[in-house]
Amino acid sequence: MKSLLFSLLFIAVSPIIYAQNNFSGKVTNAETGEPVFSANVYFPELSNGAMTDLDGNFTVENIPNGKFKIIVSSVGFGTYSNELDFPETSTLSITLEKSAIEMEEVIVSTPFHQLQSENVMRVERENVAELNRKGAVTLSDGITQIAGVESLTTGVGIGKPVIRGLSSNRVLVYTQGVRLENQQYGDEHGLGISSKGIESVEIIKGPASLLYGSDAIGGVLYLNPERYAAANKTNAEADVNYFSNTQGYQGSVMAKTSGEKLKFLARGSYAAHSDYETGDGERVTNTRFNETDFKAGIGYQDAKFKTDLRYNFNKSNIGIPEEIGVQSTDKDPLLPYQEIDNHILSLENKLYFSNSSLDFKVGYQYNNRKEFEEHHHEGEHEEENAEEEHLEENEGTDHPALEMHLETLNYNLKYNLPRTGRFETILGVQGMHQTNTNYGEEILIPDATTTDFGFFATTHVHFDRWDFQGGLRFDTRSIDSKAVEAHEEEHIGDEHEGEEHEEEHDHDHETGEIAAINNSYKSINGALGAKYNVTENLSARLNLATGFRAPNLSELTSNGSHHGTNRYEVGDQNLENEQNFQVDLSLEWRNKHFEAFVNGFHNSISDYIYLQPTGELIDDNPVFEYTQNNAELYGGEVGVHIHPHPLDWLHLESSFETVTGKRRNGEYLPLIPANSLTNTLRLEFDNPEDKIYSKYSFLRLKNVFNQNNVDAFETRTGGYGLLGAGFGGQFAINSSEMRIGISANNILNKDYISHLSRLKPDGISNIGRNISVSVRWLL
C-alpha cells in the first residue's frame, strides 16, 4: 500500500504532458431564451466544472479523453444531465426548464455519481446551509430535520445519528472521503464534527456493507466537504451565529483561491455554549461545551490526474451532565467533562485513463479522548478542609481518569472499468488498521489492534426505463487485545456494611479483569437493486441488501464502571457477527409543481447485540451484560411537497416517519424513535433586481407522538409538538454579499422529554425556546 501511495504522490509532482480538452457553451432559459447566470456546470466523475457568467457562457478546461457525465443546475430550474464524449464534443448549448422543485445534486456516497432521480438506491441529501438556517445548534441537531433520521442526545453538545432506529457502531460516518473513527461505540460520545466547512450531508438508509464494509449495517452518514473556488477565482467568507437559549455563539472565517490547476482553502471556527435551559426555565447543569475547529485543503488537477489533500483538527470540551444543580451561564465545563482532540488527514488521488479511472483514498486519524472526574475520598479523609478538597478537585482537572489514544489508517482503492455497452463496473479494495492505547487510571476497553480488509465488485446497467445495480463483497476483521489485570474494589461505609455487600455479591472484590482476545470475523454480503420509470413522472425502486457488523471492543471486553452512563458493563468475548437482510421499496412522483414519495423497509438482524441488566450492583452501579438475540425493524417515511402554479413563491411540505423495533421474543428494542409528523410552510422570493433578494420565511410544526412501544427497562414517553419559524434574505454590498437569517425553535417554550434523550431516566427535559441569528458575509 505504501509503494502505491508513493507512486501516486510522485505522479502528482511530476510534470507530464497529457492530451486535454476544453469545453465551452451557453446555458439559457428554455421558456424565454434568456441566459442563465451563475448556473453550475459540473462533471462529477472529474470533480471539475465552472459557473456561467452574466451572458450564460462557460468554459471548462482540463477534460481528458473519454465519456463523462455533465450536470448543469441552477436554482428555480430542473437539473440537466447528459453524457458527453471527448474529444468529439467541444461546445454545447444547454437549455434549462423552469421547475418549482429544488434543483437536484449529484449523489457522492453511491459509486456511480448520479442524480437522485437516476440513482437505483434512494439517498437523502441536504445542504448544511439549509439545515443551519432552520436554527440547528450542531450538525447532529441539523440532520434530525431529514425524514427517517434522529439523534441520540446527551444535552445539546452530544448527539449521535440514528437512522431508522439504529445508531452508534451500526451507523458509519464518512468525512473527507474516509470513515470517521472516534470511539463511536460510547453512548455519551458525540459526532465530533463541526458543521462549518461541511457543504452537504447524504444519508443512506439501510445496509451499505457492499460499499463500506463493517459498521454500515444501519446506514451511512456521508459528509461532503466544501468545494474549492472555481478556476481563477478567489472567495472569502465570515459568518457569526448567536443562540439565545444557551447564550452561545459560533464564528467562522474562510478563504479559498484557485488557479487553472492548483487550489487552496482554509477555514477556522470556534463555538461556545452555556448550559441549556428547559421549557420550565431551569438550566441543565454541565451541558455546556466549546469547540475549536480548523479545516484546510490543497488540490491539484489536470486532464489526467487529480489530487486533494485535506486536514481537519477539532478540539472539543464537553460537560457530562448528571443532574440539575448550579444555575450558571458559564461556558467552561465542570467536572466531569470530556476533552477530545481529533485530527483527520486524508489524501484522494484520481488517475484518468481512456474510458476508465483509478481512485485511491487514504486517511489517517488520531483521536485523543480524555475524561476528567472528581476524586472523592471518604472515611479517614472525610474531615479534610475545603482548601484540600479544592486542591483535590483541581488535581482531577490535571490528570484525566480516562485517556485513550485511537489511531486509524484506512485506505480505499477503486478501479472504474471501461464501459461495456450498457454496463458500468467498479472493482474495489478497502482496509483499516487501528490501534487503541490507554494512558489513564480507568480502562473501559483494553489496548488493542483492529485490522480490516475487504474487496468488492459492483455493476450498474442502464436501459431506457430500467436501471439495475448489484454487487458482492468479502470482508475479514481481526481484533487482538492485551489482558487487563484485576484491581481491588474500594467499598464505602463501615465494616458491617462492607460484609453485607460482600455477601450479596461474592465476586465484586475483584473487578476490572479483562482477558486478552484474538478474534477474527468474516462475512460475505451482497446487494441487488432495480429502478423502473413507470411513467415520465412516476418511478419505483426495489433494493435488497445484506450487511454485517463485527462486535466492537466494548461489547467484547467491557468489565468495569462506565461513569458516563452510570452503569457497570460486562462484555462477552464469544459474541458473533450481527448479520442483516433488508428489503426497501420506494415510490416517487415528480413534476414541476408536485413531489411525493413513499418509502417502506423491513430489516431482519440475526444475533443483534444489546445490553441486558442483571439486577446486580457493583460500585453502586447497576450491572449490564452484553448479549445477543435476533431482531427486526420495520417502518418507513411518507412525504409530499406542493408548489402550486402560479404561486411560485409558495411551498407546502409534509413528512411522516415511523419505525418499530422488536426482538424475536416479542419484546421491543430500546431507544427506538417515536413516530413523528412534520409540516412546513415556506415562502421564497428570488428577484435579483430587488434590493433584498433571495428572501425566505418558513413556519414549521413537528408533532412527535407517544412512544408506548418500549423495552422492558424503559418507560413510555409522552408526545409533544414543537413550533418553529424563521426568515431571512441577502443583499449586495459593493462586490460582496451579505446573508442574514433569524429562526426560532420551540417557540411556545414547550417542556418536553425526547425518547432518545439519555437524560430521560433522570426526568430532565430537552431544550426550551431557542432563537438564533446568523450573519454571513461573502466576498
PDB file of N, CA and C in Angstrom, residues 388-445:
ATOM      1  N   GLU A 388      -8.152  21.691  50.895  1.00  0.00           N
ATOM      2  CA  GLU A 388      -7.612  20.431  50.405  1.00  0.00           C
ATOM      3  C   GLU A 388      -8.546  19.804  49.380  1.00  0.00           C
ATOM      4  N   GLU A 389      -9.874  19.928  49.640  1.00  0.00           N
ATOM      5  CA  GLU A 389     -10.827  19.390  48.671  1.00  0.00           C
ATOM      6  C   GLU A 389     -10.726  20.122  47.344  1.00  0.00           C
ATOM      7  N   HIS A 390     -10.509  21.443  47.427  1.00  0.00           N
ATOM      8  CA  HIS A 390     -10.366  22.230  46.195  1.00  0.00           C
ATOM      9  C   HIS A 390      -9.117  21.805  45.430  1.00  0.00           C
ATOM     10  N   LEU A 391      -8.022  21.581  46.166  1.00  0.00           N
ATOM     11  CA  LEU A 391      -6.795  21.127  45.503  1.00  0.00           C
ATOM     12  C   LEU A 391      -7.005  19.765  44.867  1.00  0.00           C
ATOM     13  N   GLU A 392      -7.739  18.913  45.560  1.00  0.00           N
ATOM     14  CA  GLU A 392      -8.001  17.580  45.026  1.00  0.00           C
ATOM     15  C   GLU A 392      -8.818  17.663  43.745  1.00  0.00           C
ATOM     16  N   GLU A 393      -9.830  18.582  43.719  1.00  0.00           N
ATOM     17  CA  GLU A 393     -10.648  18.740  42.519  1.00  0.00           C
ATOM     18  C   GLU A 393      -9.817  19.265  41.361  1.00  0.00           C
ATOM     19  N   ASN A 394      -8.916  20.240  41.669  1.00  0.00           N
ATOM     20  CA  ASN A 394      -8.054  20.760  40.610  1.00  0.00           C
ATOM     21  C   ASN A 394      -7.127  19.693  40.081  1.00  0.00           C
ATOM     22  N   GLU A 395      -6.707  18.783  40.983  1.00  0.00           N
ATOM     23  CA  GLU A 395      -5.860  17.687  40.529  1.00  0.00           C
ATOM     24  C   GLU A 395      -6.592  16.829  39.517  1.00  0.00           C
ATOM     25  N   GLY A 396      -7.920  16.690  39.713  1.00  0.00           N
ATOM     26  CA  GLY A 396      -8.696  15.917  38.760  1.00  0.00           C
ATOM     27  C   GLY A 396      -8.712  16.535  37.385  1.00  0.00           C
ATOM     28  N   THR A 397      -8.594  17.881  37.352  1.00  0.00           N
ATOM     29  CA  THR A 397      -8.586  18.522  36.041  1.00  0.00           C
ATOM     30  C   THR A 397      -7.241  18.397  35.364  1.00  0.00           C
ATOM     31  N   ASP A 398      -6.176  18.115  36.122  1.00  0.00           N
ATOM     32  CA  ASP A 398      -4.846  17.983  35.540  1.00  0.00           C
ATOM     33  C   ASP A 398      -4.547  16.566  35.081  1.00  0.00           C
ATOM     34  N   HIS A 399      -5.147  15.608  35.743  1.00  0.00           N
ATOM     35  CA  HIS A 399      -4.850  14.209  35.453  1.00  0.00           C
ATOM     36  C   HIS A 399      -6.149  13.506  35.066  1.00  0.00           C
ATOM     37  N   PRO A 400      -6.336  13.200  33.797  1.00  0.00           N
ATOM     38  CA  PRO A 400      -7.591  12.557  33.391  1.00  0.00           C
ATOM     39  C   PRO A 400      -7.732  11.166  33.987  1.00  0.00           C
ATOM     40  N   ALA A 401      -8.952  10.853  34.404  1.00  0.00           N
ATOM     41  CA  ALA A 401      -9.219   9.499  34.881  1.00  0.00           C
ATOM     42  C   ALA A 401      -9.197   8.512  33.721  1.00  0.00           C
ATOM     43  N   LEU A 402      -9.595   9.000  32.549  1.00  0.00           N
ATOM     44  CA  LEU A 402      -9.634   8.149  31.362  1.00  0.00           C
ATOM     45  C   LEU A 402      -8.923   8.874  30.226  1.00  0.00           C
ATOM     46  N   GLU A 403      -8.000   8.201  29.561  1.00  0.00           N
ATOM     47  CA  GLU A 403      -7.331   8.764  28.388  1.00  0.00           C
ATOM     48  C   GLU A 403      -7.066   7.641  27.397  1.00  0.00           C
ATOM     49  N   MET A 404      -7.640   7.779  26.218  1.00  0.00           N
ATOM     50  CA  MET A 404      -7.486   6.768  25.171  1.00  0.00           C
ATOM     51  C   MET A 404      -7.004   7.435  23.888  1.00  0.00           C
ATOM     52  N   HIS A 405      -5.987   6.860  23.286  1.00  0.00           N
ATOM     53  CA  HIS A 405      -5.484   7.326  22.000  1.00  0.00           C
ATOM     54  C   HIS A 405      -5.882   6.301  20.939  1.00  0.00           C
ATOM     55  N   LEU A 406      -6.641   6.747  19.975  1.00  0.00           N
ATOM     56  CA  LEU A 406      -7.089   5.882  18.898  1.00  0.00           C
ATOM     57  C   LEU A 406      -6.450   6.367  17.594  1.00  0.00           C
ATOM     58  N   GLU A 407      -5.653   5.531  16.977  1.00  0.00           N
ATOM     59  CA  GLU A 407      -5.008   5.860  15.713  1.00  0.00           C
ATOM     60  C   GLU A 407      -5.547   4.934  14.631  1.00  0.00           C
ATOM     61  N   THR A 408      -5.954   5.522  13.515  1.00  0.00           N
ATOM     62  CA  THR A 408      -6.606   4.752  12.456  1.00  0.00           C
ATOM     63  C   THR A 408      -6.011   5.121  11.112  1.00  0.00           C
ATOM     64  N   LEU A 409      -5.596   4.109  10.362  1.00  0.00           N
ATOM     65  CA  LEU A 409      -5.167   4.277   8.982  1.00  0.00           C
ATOM     66  C   LEU A 409      -6.127   3.489   8.109  1.00  0.00           C
ATOM     67  N   ASN A 410      -6.822   4.151   7.190  1.00  0.00           N
ATOM     68  CA  ASN A 410      -7.706   3.422   6.292  1.00  0.00           C
ATOM     69  C   ASN A 410      -7.432   3.810   4.850  1.00  0.00           C
ATOM     70  N   TYR A 411      -7.757   2.903   3.946  1.00  0.00           N
ATOM     71  CA  TYR A 411      -7.492   3.102   2.526  1.00  0.00           C
ATOM     72  C   TYR A 411      -8.637   2.541   1.711  1.00  0.00           C
ATOM     73  N   ASN A 412      -8.790   3.074   0.516  1.00  0.00           N
ATOM     74  CA  ASN A 412      -9.877   2.682  -0.378  1.00  0.00           C
ATOM     75  C   ASN A 412      -9.386   2.832  -1.811  1.00  0.00           C
ATOM     76  N   LEU A 413      -9.259   1.726  -2.503  1.00  0.00           N
ATOM     77  CA  LEU A 413      -8.795   1.721  -3.885  1.00  0.00           C
ATOM     78  C   LEU A 413      -9.915   1.203  -4.779  1.00  0.00           C
ATOM     79  N   LYS A 414     -10.334   2.021  -5.769  1.00  0.00           N
ATOM     80  CA  LYS A 414     -11.404   1.627  -6.684  1.00  0.00           C
ATOM     81  C   LYS A 414     -10.949   1.819  -8.126  1.00  0.00           C
ATOM     82  N   TYR A 415     -11.267   0.822  -8.946  1.00  0.00           N
ATOM     83  CA  TYR A 415     -10.968   0.914 -10.368  1.00  0.00           C
ATOM     84  C   TYR A 415     -12.280   0.894 -11.143  1.00  0.00           C
ATOM     85  N   ASN A 416     -12.548   1.995 -11.870  1.00  0.00           N
ATOM     86  CA  ASN A 416     -13.730   2.079 -12.714  1.00  0.00           C
ATOM     87  C   ASN A 416     -13.376   1.507 -14.083  1.00  0.00           C
ATOM     88  N   LEU A 417     -13.877   0.305 -14.363  1.00  0.00           N
ATOM     89  CA  LEU A 417     -13.532  -0.382 -15.598  1.00  0.00           C
ATOM     90  C   LEU A 417     -14.088   0.355 -16.812  1.00  0.00           C
ATOM     91  N   PRO A 418     -13.474   0.156 -17.978  1.00  0.00           N
ATOM     92  CA  PRO A 418     -14.061   0.734 -19.203  1.00  0.00           C
ATOM     93  C   PRO A 418     -15.489   0.234 -19.397  1.00  0.00           C
ATOM     94  N   ARG A 419     -16.351   1.104 -19.850  1.00  0.00           N
ATOM     95  CA  ARG A 419     -17.745   0.727 -20.040  1.00  0.00           C
ATOM     96  C   ARG A 419     -17.869  -0.267 -21.176  1.00  0.00           C
ATOM     97  N   THR A 420     -18.735  -1.248 -20.936  1.00  0.00           N
ATOM     98  CA  THR A 420     -19.015  -2.268 -21.938  1.00  0.00           C
ATOM     99  C   THR A 420     -20.499  -2.227 -22.251  1.00  0.00           C
ATOM    100  N   GLY A 421     -20.828  -1.611 -23.384  1.00  0.00           N
ATOM    101  CA  GLY A 421     -22.237  -1.470 -23.728  1.00  0.00           C
ATOM    102  C   GLY A 421     -22.965  -0.654 -22.685  1.00  0.00           C
ATOM    103  N   ARG A 422     -23.968  -1.257 -22.027  1.00  0.00           N
ATOM    104  CA  ARG A 422     -24.767  -0.577 -21.009  1.00  0.00           C
ATOM    105  C   ARG A 422     -24.215  -0.779 -19.603  1.00  0.00           C
ATOM    106  N   PHE A 423     -23.082  -1.467 -19.466  1.00  0.00           N
ATOM    107  CA  PHE A 423     -22.569  -1.857 -18.156  1.00  0.00           C
ATOM    108  C   PHE A 423     -21.481  -0.889 -17.670  1.00  0.00           C
ATOM    109  N   GLU A 424     -21.609  -0.467 -16.394  1.00  0.00           N
ATOM    110  CA  GLU A 424     -20.544   0.219 -15.684  1.00  0.00           C
ATOM    111  C   GLU A 424     -20.163  -0.657 -14.495  1.00  0.00           C
ATOM    112  N   THR A 425     -18.868  -0.916 -14.307  1.00  0.00           N
ATOM    113  CA  THR A 425     -18.418  -1.833 -13.266  1.00  0.00           C
ATOM    114  C   THR A 425     -17.275  -1.210 -12.480  1.00  0.00           C
ATOM    115  N   ILE A 426     -17.313  -1.414 -11.170  1.00  0.00           N
ATOM    116  CA  ILE A 426     -16.267  -0.933 -10.277  1.00  0.00           C
ATOM    117  C   ILE A 426     -15.740  -2.099  -9.454  1.00  0.00           C
ATOM    118  N   LEU A 427     -14.424  -2.227  -9.387  1.00  0.00           N
ATOM    119  CA  LEU A 427     -13.753  -3.182  -8.508  1.00  0.00           C
ATOM    120  C   LEU A 427     -13.055  -2.390  -7.411  1.00  0.00           C
ATOM    121  N   GLY A 428     -13.131  -2.882  -6.173  1.00  0.00           N
ATOM    122  CA  GLY A 428     -12.562  -2.110  -5.082  1.00  0.00           C
ATOM    123  C   GLY A 428     -11.926  -2.949  -4.001  1.00  0.00           C
ATOM    124  N   VAL A 429     -10.988  -2.319  -3.298  1.00  0.00           N
ATOM    125  CA  VAL A 429     -10.322  -2.913  -2.139  1.00  0.00           C
ATOM    126  C   VAL A 429     -10.334  -1.864  -1.030  1.00  0.00           C
ATOM    127  N   GLN A 430     -10.735  -2.262   0.163  1.00  0.00           N
ATOM    128  CA  GLN A 430     -10.757  -1.354   1.306  1.00  0.00           C
ATOM    129  C   GLN A 430     -10.093  -2.025   2.495  1.00  0.00           C
ATOM    130  N   GLY A 431      -9.538  -1.206   3.378  1.00  0.00           N
ATOM    131  CA  GLY A 431      -8.910  -1.767   4.564  1.00  0.00           C
ATOM    132  C   GLY A 431      -8.723  -0.727   5.645  1.00  0.00           C
ATOM    133  N   MET A 432      -8.434  -1.213   6.855  1.00  0.00           N
ATOM    134  CA  MET A 432      -8.232  -0.329   8.010  1.00  0.00           C
ATOM    135  C   MET A 432      -7.287  -1.000   8.977  1.00  0.00           C
ATOM    136  N   HIS A 433      -6.385  -0.202   9.554  1.00  0.00           N
ATOM    137  CA  HIS A 433      -5.519  -0.670  10.643  1.00  0.00           C
ATOM    138  C   HIS A 433      -5.674   0.322  11.783  1.00  0.00           C
ATOM    139  N   GLN A 434      -6.067  -0.173  12.959  1.00  0.00           N
ATOM    140  CA  GLN A 434      -6.430   0.706  14.063  1.00  0.00           C
ATOM    141  C   GLN A 434      -5.822   0.197  15.367  1.00  0.00           C
ATOM    142  N   THR A 435      -5.284   1.130  16.168  1.00  0.00           N
ATOM    143  CA  THR A 435      -4.749   0.779  17.480  1.00  0.00           C
ATOM    144  C   THR A 435      -5.390   1.658  18.539  1.00  0.00           C
ATOM    145  N   ASN A 436      -5.719   1.058  19.682  1.00  0.00           N
ATOM    146  CA  ASN A 436      -6.253   1.779  20.832  1.00  0.00           C
ATOM    147  C   ASN A 436      -5.287   1.593  21.995  1.00  0.00           C
ATOM    148  N   THR A 437      -4.867   2.720  22.612  1.00  0.00           N
ATOM    149  CA  THR A 437      -3.904   2.672  23.704  1.00  0.00           C
ATOM    150  C   THR A 437      -4.424   3.482  24.875  1.00  0.00           C
ATOM    151  N   ASN A 438      -4.352   2.909  26.088  1.00  0.00           N
ATOM    152  CA  ASN A 438      -4.823   3.567  27.302  1.00  0.00           C
ATOM    153  C   ASN A 438      -3.675   4.221  28.049  1.00  0.00           C
ATOM    154  N   TYR A 439      -3.951   5.419  28.610  1.00  0.00           N
ATOM    155  CA  TYR A 439      -2.972   6.134  29.410  1.00  0.00           C
ATOM    156  C   TYR A 439      -3.533   6.583  30.749  1.00  0.00           C
ATOM    157  N   GLY A 440      -4.848   6.476  30.949  1.00  0.00           N
ATOM    158  CA  GLY A 440      -5.457   6.930  32.184  1.00  0.00           C
ATOM    159  C   GLY A 440      -5.542   5.847  33.236  1.00  0.00           C
ATOM    160  N   GLU A 441      -6.078   6.223  34.418  1.00  0.00           N
ATOM    161  CA  GLU A 441      -6.237   5.264  35.505  1.00  0.00           C
ATOM    162  C   GLU A 441      -7.345   4.263  35.196  1.00  0.00           C
ATOM    163  N   GLU A 442      -8.432   4.748  34.597  1.00  0.00           N
ATOM    164  CA  GLU A 442      -9.548   3.878  34.270  1.00  0.00           C
ATOM    165  C   GLU A 442      -9.351   3.267  32.881  1.00  0.00           C
ATOM    166  N   ILE A 443      -9.823   2.050  32.734  1.00  0.00           N
ATOM    167  CA  ILE A 443      -9.742   1.374  31.440  1.00  0.00           C
ATOM    168  C   ILE A 443     -11.129   0.853  31.087  1.00  0.00           C
ATOM    169  N   LEU A 444     -11.747   1.450  30.067  1.00  0.00           N
ATOM    170  CA  LEU A 444     -13.045   0.969  29.588  1.00  0.00           C
ATOM    171  C   LEU A 444     -12.862  -0.182  28.612  1.00  0.00           C
ATOM    172  N   ILE A 445     -11.918  -0.012  27.695  1.00  0.00           N
ATOM    173  CA  ILE A 445     -11.589  -1.066  26.743  1.00  0.00           C
ATOM    174  C   ILE A 445     -10.069  -1.219  26.731  1.00  0.00           C
TER     175      ILE A 445
END
